[in-house]
XYZ file of C-alpha atoms in Angstrom:
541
model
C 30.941 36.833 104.731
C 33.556 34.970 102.824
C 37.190 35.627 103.910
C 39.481 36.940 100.908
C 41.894 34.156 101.682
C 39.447 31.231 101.050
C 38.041 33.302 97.755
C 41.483 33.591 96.560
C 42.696 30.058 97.397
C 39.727 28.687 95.466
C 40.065 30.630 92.569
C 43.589 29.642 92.026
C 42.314 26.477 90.516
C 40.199 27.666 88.217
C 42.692 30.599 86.458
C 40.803 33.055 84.002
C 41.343 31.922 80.256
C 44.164 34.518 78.936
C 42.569 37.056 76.226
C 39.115 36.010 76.849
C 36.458 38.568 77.167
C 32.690 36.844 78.666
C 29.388 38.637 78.508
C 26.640 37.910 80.367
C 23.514 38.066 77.863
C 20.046 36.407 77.746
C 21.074 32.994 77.997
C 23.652 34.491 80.697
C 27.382 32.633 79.534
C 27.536 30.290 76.712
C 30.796 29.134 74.998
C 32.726 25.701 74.644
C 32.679 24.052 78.097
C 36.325 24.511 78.072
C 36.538 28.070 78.689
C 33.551 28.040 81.708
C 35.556 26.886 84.737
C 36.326 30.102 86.132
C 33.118 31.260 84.570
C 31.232 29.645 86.371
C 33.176 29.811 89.977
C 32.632 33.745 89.770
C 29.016 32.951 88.906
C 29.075 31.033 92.015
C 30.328 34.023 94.106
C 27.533 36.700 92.211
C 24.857 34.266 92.816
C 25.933 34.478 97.176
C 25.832 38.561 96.633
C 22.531 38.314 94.814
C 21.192 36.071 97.621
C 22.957 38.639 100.344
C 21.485 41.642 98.448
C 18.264 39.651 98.896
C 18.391 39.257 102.697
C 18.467 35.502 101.494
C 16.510 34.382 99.562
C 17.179 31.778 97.430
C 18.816 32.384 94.316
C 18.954 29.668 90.784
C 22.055 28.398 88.650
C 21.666 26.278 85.994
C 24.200 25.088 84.167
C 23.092 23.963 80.429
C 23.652 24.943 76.555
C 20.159 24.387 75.570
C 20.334 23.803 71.941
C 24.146 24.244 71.330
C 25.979 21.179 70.420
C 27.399 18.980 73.155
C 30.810 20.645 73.932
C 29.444 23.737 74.828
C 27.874 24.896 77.786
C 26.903 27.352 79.959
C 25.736 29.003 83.040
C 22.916 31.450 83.835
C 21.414 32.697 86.988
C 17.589 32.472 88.311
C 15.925 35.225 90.500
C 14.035 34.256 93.241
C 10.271 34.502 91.738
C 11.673 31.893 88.950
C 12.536 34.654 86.306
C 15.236 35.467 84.560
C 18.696 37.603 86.645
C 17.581 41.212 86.932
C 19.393 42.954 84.378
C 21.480 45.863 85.882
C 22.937 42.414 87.408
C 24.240 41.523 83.747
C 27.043 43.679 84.093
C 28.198 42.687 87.629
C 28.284 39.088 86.410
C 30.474 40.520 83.575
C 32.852 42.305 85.516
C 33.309 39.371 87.690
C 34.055 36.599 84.725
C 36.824 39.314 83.450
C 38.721 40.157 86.714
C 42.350 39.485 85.145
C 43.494 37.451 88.284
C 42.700 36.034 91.981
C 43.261 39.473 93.637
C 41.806 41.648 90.683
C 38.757 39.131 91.409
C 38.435 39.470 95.299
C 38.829 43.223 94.708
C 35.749 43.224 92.038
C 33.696 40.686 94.623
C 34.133 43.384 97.917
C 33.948 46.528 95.510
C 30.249 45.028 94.238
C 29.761 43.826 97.549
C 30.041 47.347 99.484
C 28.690 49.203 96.160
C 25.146 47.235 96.483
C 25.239 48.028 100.809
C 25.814 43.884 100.838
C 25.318 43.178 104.906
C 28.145 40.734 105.517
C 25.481 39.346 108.460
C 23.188 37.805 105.946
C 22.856 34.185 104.740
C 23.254 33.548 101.111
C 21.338 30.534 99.846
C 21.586 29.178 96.394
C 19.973 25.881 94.349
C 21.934 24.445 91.408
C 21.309 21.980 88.955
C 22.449 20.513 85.242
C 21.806 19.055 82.162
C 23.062 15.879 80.748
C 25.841 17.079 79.240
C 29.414 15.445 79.896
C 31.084 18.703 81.439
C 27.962 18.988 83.921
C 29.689 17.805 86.576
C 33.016 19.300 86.588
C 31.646 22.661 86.360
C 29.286 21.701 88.893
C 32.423 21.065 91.294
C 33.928 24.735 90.314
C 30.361 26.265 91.208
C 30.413 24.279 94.309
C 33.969 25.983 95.208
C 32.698 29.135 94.921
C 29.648 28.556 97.202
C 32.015 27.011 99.831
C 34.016 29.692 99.902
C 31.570 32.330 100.381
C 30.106 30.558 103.151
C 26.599 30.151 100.962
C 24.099 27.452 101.926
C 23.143 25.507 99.054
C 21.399 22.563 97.532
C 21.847 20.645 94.675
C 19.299 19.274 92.655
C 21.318 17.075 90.360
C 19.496 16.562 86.676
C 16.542 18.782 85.964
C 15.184 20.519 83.050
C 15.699 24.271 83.021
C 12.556 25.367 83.470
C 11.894 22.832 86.878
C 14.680 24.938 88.425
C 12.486 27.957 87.717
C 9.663 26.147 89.364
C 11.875 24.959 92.095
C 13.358 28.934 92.944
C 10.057 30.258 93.046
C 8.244 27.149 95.208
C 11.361 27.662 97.312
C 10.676 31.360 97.788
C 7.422 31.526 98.034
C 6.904 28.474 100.429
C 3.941 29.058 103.298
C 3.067 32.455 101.646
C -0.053 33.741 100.298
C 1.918 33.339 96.690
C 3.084 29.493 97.457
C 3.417 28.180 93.625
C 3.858 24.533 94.407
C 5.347 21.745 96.191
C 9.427 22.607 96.015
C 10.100 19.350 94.591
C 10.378 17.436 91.196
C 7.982 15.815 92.049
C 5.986 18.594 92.969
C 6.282 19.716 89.488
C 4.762 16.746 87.918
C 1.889 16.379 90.257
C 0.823 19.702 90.274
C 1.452 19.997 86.638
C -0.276 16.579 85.522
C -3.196 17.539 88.240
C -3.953 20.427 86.332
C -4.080 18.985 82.999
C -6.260 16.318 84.142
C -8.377 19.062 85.108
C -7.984 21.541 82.198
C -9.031 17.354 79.859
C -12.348 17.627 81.749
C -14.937 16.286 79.380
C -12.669 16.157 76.137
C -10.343 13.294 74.380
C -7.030 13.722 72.914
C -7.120 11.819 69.201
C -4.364 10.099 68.278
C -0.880 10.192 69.403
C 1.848 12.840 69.709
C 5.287 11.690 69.300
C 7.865 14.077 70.879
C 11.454 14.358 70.127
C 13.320 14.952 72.739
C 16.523 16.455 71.565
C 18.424 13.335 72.674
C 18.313 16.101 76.317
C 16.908 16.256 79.551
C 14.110 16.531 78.550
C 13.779 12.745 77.620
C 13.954 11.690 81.197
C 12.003 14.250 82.691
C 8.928 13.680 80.227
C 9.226 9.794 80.929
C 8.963 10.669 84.298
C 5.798 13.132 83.535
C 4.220 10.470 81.598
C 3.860 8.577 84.975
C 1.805 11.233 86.258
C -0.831 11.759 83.582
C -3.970 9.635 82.867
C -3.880 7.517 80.234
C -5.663 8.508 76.774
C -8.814 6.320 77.451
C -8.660 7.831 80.887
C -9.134 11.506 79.396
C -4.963 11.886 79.471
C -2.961 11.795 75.790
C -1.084 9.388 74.287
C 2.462 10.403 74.406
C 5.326 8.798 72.161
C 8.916 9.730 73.265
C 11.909 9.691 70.638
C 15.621 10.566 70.748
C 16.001 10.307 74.371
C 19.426 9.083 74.660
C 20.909 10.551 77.404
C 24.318 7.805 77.984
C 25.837 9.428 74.777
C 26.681 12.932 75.162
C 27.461 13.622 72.054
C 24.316 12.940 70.660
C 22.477 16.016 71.962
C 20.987 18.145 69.804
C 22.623 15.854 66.832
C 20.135 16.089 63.989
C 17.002 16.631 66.414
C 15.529 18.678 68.491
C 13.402 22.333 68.153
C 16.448 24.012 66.694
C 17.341 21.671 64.202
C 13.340 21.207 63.076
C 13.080 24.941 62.857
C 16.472 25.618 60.667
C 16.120 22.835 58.586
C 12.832 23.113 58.375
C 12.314 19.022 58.244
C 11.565 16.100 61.105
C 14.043 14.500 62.781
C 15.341 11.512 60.314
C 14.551 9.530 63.395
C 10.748 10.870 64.254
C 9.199 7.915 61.742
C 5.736 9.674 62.231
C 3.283 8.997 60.157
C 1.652 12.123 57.516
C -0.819 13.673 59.764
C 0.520 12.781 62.954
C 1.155 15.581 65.048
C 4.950 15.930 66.634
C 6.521 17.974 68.408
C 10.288 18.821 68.893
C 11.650 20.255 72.496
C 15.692 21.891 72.728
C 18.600 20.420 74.879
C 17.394 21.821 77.994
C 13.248 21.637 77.602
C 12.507 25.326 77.482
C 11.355 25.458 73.876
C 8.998 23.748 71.499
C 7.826 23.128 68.281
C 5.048 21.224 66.540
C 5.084 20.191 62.869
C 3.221 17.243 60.984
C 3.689 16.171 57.338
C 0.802 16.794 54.921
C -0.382 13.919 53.092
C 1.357 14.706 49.517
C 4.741 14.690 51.889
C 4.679 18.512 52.529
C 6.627 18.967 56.280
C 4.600 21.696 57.786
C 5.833 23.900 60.680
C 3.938 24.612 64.053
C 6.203 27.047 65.762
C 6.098 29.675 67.945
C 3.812 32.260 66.748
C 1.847 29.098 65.996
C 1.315 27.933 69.415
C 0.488 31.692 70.337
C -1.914 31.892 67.704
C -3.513 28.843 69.349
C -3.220 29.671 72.999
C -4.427 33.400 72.784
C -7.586 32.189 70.230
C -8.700 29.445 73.280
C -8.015 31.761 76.305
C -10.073 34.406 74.546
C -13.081 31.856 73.806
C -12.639 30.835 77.329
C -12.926 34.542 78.800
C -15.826 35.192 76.693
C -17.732 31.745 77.240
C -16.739 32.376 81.122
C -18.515 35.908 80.785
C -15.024 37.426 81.985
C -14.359 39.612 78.438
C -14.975 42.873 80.131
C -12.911 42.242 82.823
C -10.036 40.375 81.800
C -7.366 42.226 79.130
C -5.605 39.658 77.108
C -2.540 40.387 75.136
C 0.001 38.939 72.475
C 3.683 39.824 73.082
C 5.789 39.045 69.312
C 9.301 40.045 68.149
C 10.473 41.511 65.027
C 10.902 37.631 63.463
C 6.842 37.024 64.165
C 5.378 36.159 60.630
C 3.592 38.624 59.429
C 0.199 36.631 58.730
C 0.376 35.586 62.656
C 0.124 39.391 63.568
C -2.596 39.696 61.276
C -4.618 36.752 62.249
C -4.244 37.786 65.994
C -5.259 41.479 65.811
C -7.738 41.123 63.022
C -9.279 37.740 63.886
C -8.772 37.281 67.541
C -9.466 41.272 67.961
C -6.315 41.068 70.221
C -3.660 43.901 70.881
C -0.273 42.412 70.029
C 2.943 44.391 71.608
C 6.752 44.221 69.553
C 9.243 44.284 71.694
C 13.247 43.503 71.211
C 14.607 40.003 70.774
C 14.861 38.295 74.063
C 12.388 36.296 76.133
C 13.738 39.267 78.843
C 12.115 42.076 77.097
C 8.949 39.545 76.187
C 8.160 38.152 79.789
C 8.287 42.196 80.862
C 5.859 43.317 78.226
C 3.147 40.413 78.967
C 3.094 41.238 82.411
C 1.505 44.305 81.640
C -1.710 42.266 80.502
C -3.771 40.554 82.749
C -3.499 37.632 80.426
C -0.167 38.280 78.649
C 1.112 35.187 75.861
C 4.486 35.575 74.484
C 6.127 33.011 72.506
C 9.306 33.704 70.365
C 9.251 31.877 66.685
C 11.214 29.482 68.249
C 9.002 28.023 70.518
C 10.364 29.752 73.878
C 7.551 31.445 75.676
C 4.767 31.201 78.380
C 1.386 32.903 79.850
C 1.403 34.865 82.450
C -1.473 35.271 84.668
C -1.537 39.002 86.687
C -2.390 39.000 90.741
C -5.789 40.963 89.643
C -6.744 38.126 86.787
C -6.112 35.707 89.071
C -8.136 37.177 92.075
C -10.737 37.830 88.943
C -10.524 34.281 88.131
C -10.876 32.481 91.669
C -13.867 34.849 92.638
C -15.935 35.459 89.479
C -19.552 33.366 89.861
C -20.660 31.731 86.828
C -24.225 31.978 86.105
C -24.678 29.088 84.028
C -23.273 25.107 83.777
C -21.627 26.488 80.436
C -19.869 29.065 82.251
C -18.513 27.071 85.402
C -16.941 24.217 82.471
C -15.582 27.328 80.922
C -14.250 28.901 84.187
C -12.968 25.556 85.387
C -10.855 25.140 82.480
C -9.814 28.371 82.492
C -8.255 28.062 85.930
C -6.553 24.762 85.188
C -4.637 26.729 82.949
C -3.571 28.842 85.227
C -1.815 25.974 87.133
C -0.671 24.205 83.908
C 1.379 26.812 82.564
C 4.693 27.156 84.417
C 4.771 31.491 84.419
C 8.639 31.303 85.746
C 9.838 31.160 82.252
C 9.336 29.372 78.468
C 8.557 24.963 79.561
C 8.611 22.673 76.661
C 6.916 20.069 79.050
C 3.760 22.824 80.542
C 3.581 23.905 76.634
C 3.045 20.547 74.877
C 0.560 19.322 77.427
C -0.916 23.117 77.103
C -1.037 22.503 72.797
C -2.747 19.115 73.470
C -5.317 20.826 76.018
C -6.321 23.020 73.454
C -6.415 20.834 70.447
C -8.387 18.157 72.213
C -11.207 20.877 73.167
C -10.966 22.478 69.754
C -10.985 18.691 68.437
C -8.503 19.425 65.602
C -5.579 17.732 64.503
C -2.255 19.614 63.419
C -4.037 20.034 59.755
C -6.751 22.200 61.153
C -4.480 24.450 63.295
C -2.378 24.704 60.226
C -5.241 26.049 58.881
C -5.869 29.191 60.670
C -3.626 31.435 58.800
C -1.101 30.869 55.649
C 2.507 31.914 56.804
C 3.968 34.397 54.419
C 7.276 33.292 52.675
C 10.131 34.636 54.461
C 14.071 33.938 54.339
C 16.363 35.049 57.175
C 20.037 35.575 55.853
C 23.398 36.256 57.945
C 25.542 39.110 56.344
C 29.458 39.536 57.755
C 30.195 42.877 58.400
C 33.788 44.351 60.036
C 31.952 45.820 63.117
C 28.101 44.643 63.966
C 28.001 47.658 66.500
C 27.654 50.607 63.817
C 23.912 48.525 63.525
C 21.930 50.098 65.792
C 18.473 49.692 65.771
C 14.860 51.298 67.485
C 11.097 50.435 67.214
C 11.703 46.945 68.836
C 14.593 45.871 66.627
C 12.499 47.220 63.232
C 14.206 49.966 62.051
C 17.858 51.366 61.844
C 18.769 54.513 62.735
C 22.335 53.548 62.184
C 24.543 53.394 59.808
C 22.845 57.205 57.899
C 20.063 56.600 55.401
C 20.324 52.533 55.424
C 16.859 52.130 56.470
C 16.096 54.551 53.832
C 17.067 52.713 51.131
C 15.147 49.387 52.851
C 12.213 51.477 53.522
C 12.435 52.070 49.234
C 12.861 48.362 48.337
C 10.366 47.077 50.824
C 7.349 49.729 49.249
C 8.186 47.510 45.462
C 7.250 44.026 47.527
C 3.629 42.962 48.026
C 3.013 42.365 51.357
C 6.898 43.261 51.826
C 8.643 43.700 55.395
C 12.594 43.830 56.073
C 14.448 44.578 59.075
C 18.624 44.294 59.776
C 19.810 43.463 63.600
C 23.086 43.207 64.566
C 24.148 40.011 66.049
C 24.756 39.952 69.513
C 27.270 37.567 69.509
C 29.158 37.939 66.149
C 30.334 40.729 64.168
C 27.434 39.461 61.454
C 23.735 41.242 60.343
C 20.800 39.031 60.088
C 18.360 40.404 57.735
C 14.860 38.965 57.913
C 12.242 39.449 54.786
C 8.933 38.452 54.013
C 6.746 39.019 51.251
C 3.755 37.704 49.312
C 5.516 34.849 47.467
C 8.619 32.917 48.052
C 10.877 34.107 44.895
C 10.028 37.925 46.316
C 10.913 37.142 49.714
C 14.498 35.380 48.636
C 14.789 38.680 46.108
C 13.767 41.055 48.971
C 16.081 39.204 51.515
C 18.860 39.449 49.144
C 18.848 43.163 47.670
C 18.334 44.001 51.774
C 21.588 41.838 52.698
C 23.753 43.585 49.527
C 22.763 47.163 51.088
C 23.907 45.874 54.496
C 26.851 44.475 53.230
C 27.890 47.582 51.812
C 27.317 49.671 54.668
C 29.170 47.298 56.905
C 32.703 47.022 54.844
C-alpha cells in the first residue's frame, strides 16, 4: 500500500480549507469548486480503500454539480455494480475530507484502513471522469494525486455523462461473467442502448419531433453522439431536436435551462422555441434527470415530471406483463417520496392496481425499495429515477414461451426494455428514449399523457428556522415526531382542506424547513402551505 510519506507529500498541496466542515450526502460533496481540492484528493484515497476492501474491483468517481450553477462542483463515488457508495461508507468519506492536517489525514487513512481488515497486498483500481465544467480538470489533477500516491491503478475516461460512468463501473466489473451488462465503453453504451430501442420501436412510429434541452451540459454532446446510433424516424427511430448544448461557455450551464430550472419555474426554456403541442423535454447538468412538458394550445405550459414518467412507465410495463401472459408471475411496483402528487398515487394504485412504496427523500433509499419488486420503477418528482429488473424477472423473462404472435411482440418488447433502461442509476438519455418507446406504442402525444390524471395544486415553501435538526421526522419523511405536538396541530389544519396533505422536512443542507401542501384547489393549497409554514416557523425560533 501507499507509503505515509508520498500520502503526506501530496496532500501538502492541496491544504484543508480552515473552518470548513464537508459531509458526504446523496450527491456525495457539493459546494463552490473552490473549496473541493482537498475534497476531492481524500476522495481519491477512500475510493483506493473501497477498491482494497473490495479485493479490487473497480471502483467510480465522478466529478460533476449536476444542476448547480457553474462554479460549483462536486465529487461522488460509484460502487462497483454501478450504484450509488454503500452508505456506512458516507461517514468514512466524511472523516477523511475533515482530517485537520497532512498527518491528522494519514492517521484517519491507516486507522480506516486497519479498522475495515484493508490487505495492504491488494490492487486498488479506480475509473474517473467529468463534466464540462471549467474546474473539471484541476480537480481532476488533485484526484489523480491521490491515486498516485496510493499506488491505485486507474483510468480516466475524460467527458462522460454521470450515468455512462455507472454503466462503465458495472460493464467493468462484471466483464466475462454470467452478469456482463455491456461493452465497457462509450461506445458500448450507445450501441447497446440504441440496439435496444430499435428493438423495443418494433412495429410502431414516433410522431413528430421531440426537442430536448440540454442544460447547456454534457449531456448535449453525449446525445449528439447517441443520435448517431439510432434509426432515423422514417426508419422506425425518433426525430430528435437538440437545444442549449453549449458546452465552450462554462458559465452557461444550467443558466435559464435545464430540468431544474423547467421544474422551479415551472416554464420552457426562453430558448426551447417549441411549438404548442410539441413535446420537450429538459435533462440537468450532468444527464441523470428528466423532464417532459409541452404547451397547451391556449398557451398553458404543462409539466411532465417525474411521477409523470412513472405513471407512464409502470401503466406500459403492466400492459406488457399482462399481454405477455406474465401477470401472475411477475410483481411490479411503484417506489414515490413524500413530494409525489397526490393524484399520481391515486392513479397508480387505483387505476394501474399497483402497490406503490414511500420511502425517504433520496434516490438511495428509492433504488433499495424497488429492488424488492421484480419490476421495481422509482422516479423522484424531479425526473431522477430508473427500473430495475430482479435476477428472477429476468430469468422469468428470457425463458417464459409465448403461446401466441401477440404474446412474443409483447414479450419482445418487454425484454428490449430490459436492455434500454440503464438499472445503475437515474439516465436522462435511457429515460427519454424509454418516454418515446412508450408514447409511440401508446400513439399519444404529450396532450394525451397529460391526460391520465389532473395533478392536485400544491406549493412547496422554505421556512428559516435557528436549528433544522430539532425536525425530525418518521413514516418516510411524512410525519414529525419532533418538535412535541407540531404534527398535531398539522394533522388539525390538514382535516379542514379537501383533499388536503402537509408534511415539514428539515433541510439537509441548510438550517431551513420545506413544507410541502396540496389540496383540492390552488388558493387552498397556497392557504394550507402557508398556515403549515407559520406553525413551523414558530416552533423553530
Amino acid at each position: 500500500m501507499a507509503s505515509g510519506e508520498k500520502i503526506i507529500e501530496a496532500s501538502g498541496k492541496y491544504p484543508k480549507p480552515a473552518e470548513r466542515t464537508f459531509q458526504y450526502g446523496t450527491a456525495g460533496f457539493r459546494m463552490k469548486s473552490a473549496l473541493l481540492d482537498s475534497v476531492v484528493f481524500r476522495v481519491g484515497l477512500l475510493a483506493a480503500l473501497r477498491s482494497r476492501k473490495l479485493n479490487g474491483q473497480i471502483i467510480g468517481v465522478m466529478i460533476t454539480a449536476s444542476h448547480n450553477p457553474p462554479d460549483d462542483n462536486g465529487v461522488k463515488l460509484v460502487d462497483p455494480m454501478g450504484e450509488m457508495l454503500e452508505g456506512s461508507w458516507e461517514a468514512y468519506a466524511t472523516t477523511l475530507a475533515n482530517a485537520s492536517s497532512d498527518q491528522a489525514l494519514l492517521e484517519a487513512y491507516n486507522k480506516l484502513s486497519t479498522d475495515l481488515k484493508v490487505k495492504p497486498e491488494s490492487s486498488a483500481r479506480v475509473v474517473f471522469a467529468r463534466d464540462t465544467r471549467a474546474s473539471g480538470p484541476h480537480l481532476i489533477a488533485a484526484l489523480v494525486q491521490a491515486l498516485n500516491a496510493s499506488d491505485t491503478e486507474y483510468t480516466d475516461y475524460k467527458i462522460l455523462t454521470t450515468p455512462q460512468l455507472h454503466y462503465l463501473t458495472r460493464c467493468l466489473n462484471t466483464k466475462g461473467t454470467q452478469y456482463e451488462y455491456g461493452e465497457p465503453t462509450e461506445g458500448g453504451y450507445y450501441e447497446k442502448t440504441a440496439a435496444a430501442f430499435t428493438k423495443a420501436m418494433k412495429g410502431c412510429k414516433s410522431n413528430g419531433t421531440v426537442t430536448v434541452d440540454c442544460a447547456n451540459g454534457v449531456g448535449g454532446p453525449k446525445l449528439a453522439e447517441m443520435v448517431k446510433y439510432l434509426p432515423k424516424a422514417a426508419e422506425g427511430g425518433v426525430e430528435i431536436k437538440i437545444v442549449n448544448d453549449d458546452v465552450l461557455k462554462p458559465e452557461r450551464l444550467n443558466h435559464q435551462c435545464g430540468a431544474d430550472f423547467v421544474k422551479t419555474n415551472q416554464r420552457a426554456p426562453p430558448l426551447s422555441q417549441a411549438a404548442p403541442l410539441s413535446r420537450c423535454a429538459s435533462l440537468d447538468g450532468d444527464a441523470d434527470r428528466i423532464v417532459y412538458y409541452f404547451v397547451d394550445s391556449d398557451g398553458t405550459f404543462r409539466l411532465l415530471d417525474g411521477d409523470r414518467i412513472a405513471s407512464i412507465a409502470a401503466s406500459f410495463i403492466g400492459d406488457l406483463a399482462r399481454n405477455a401472459n406474465l401477470s401472475e408471475k411477475l410483481k411490479i411496483g411503484v417506489v414515490q417520496t413524500a413530494y409525489a402528487n397526490g393524484a399520481s398515487t391515486d392513479y397508480v394504485t387505483q387505476h394501474l392496481k399497483l402497490p406503490v412504496v414511500c420511502t425517504p427523500t433520496g434516490v438511495k433509499h428509492l433504488h433499495h425499495a424497488a429492488t424488492k419488486f421484480d419490476v421495481g420503477v422509482y422516479f423522484e418528482a424531479n425526473g431522477h429515477g430508473t427500473i430495475l429488473f430482479s435476477e428472477s424477472a429476468l430469468k422469468t423473462l428470457s425463458t417464459h414461451e409465448p403461446q401466441s404472435p401477440a404474446q412474443n411482440t409483447a414479450l419482445e418488447t418487454f425484454r428490449a426494455l430490459t436492455q434500454l433502461i440503464n438499472q445503475t442509476v437515474g439516465d436522462a438519455l435511457s429515460d427519454l428514449l424509454l418516454v418515446e418507446v412508450i408514447l409511440a406504442h401508446k400513439s399519444w402525444g404529450p396532450k394525451e399523457w397529460d391526460l391520465t390524471y389532473t395533478d392536485l395544486p400544491n406549493r412547496l415553501v422554505r421556512v428559516e428556522v435557528a436549528d433544522r435538526n430539532i425536525f425530525k421526522a418518521v413514516d418516510a419523511e411524512r410525519k414529525l415526531e419532533s418538535p412535541p405536538g407540531v404534527q398535531a396541530q398539522i394533522d388539525a389544519l390538514v382535516g379542514k382542506y379537501k383533499n388536503g396533505r402537509s408534511f415539514a422536512r428539515a433541510s439537509g443542507t441548510e438550517d431551513a424547513v420545506r413544507v410541502y401542501a396540496e389540496a383540492a384547489t390552488r388558493g387552498e393549497a397556497d392557504d394550507l402551505a402557508q398556515k403549515v409554514a407559520g406553525i413551523v416557523k414558530q416552533a423553530g425560533v
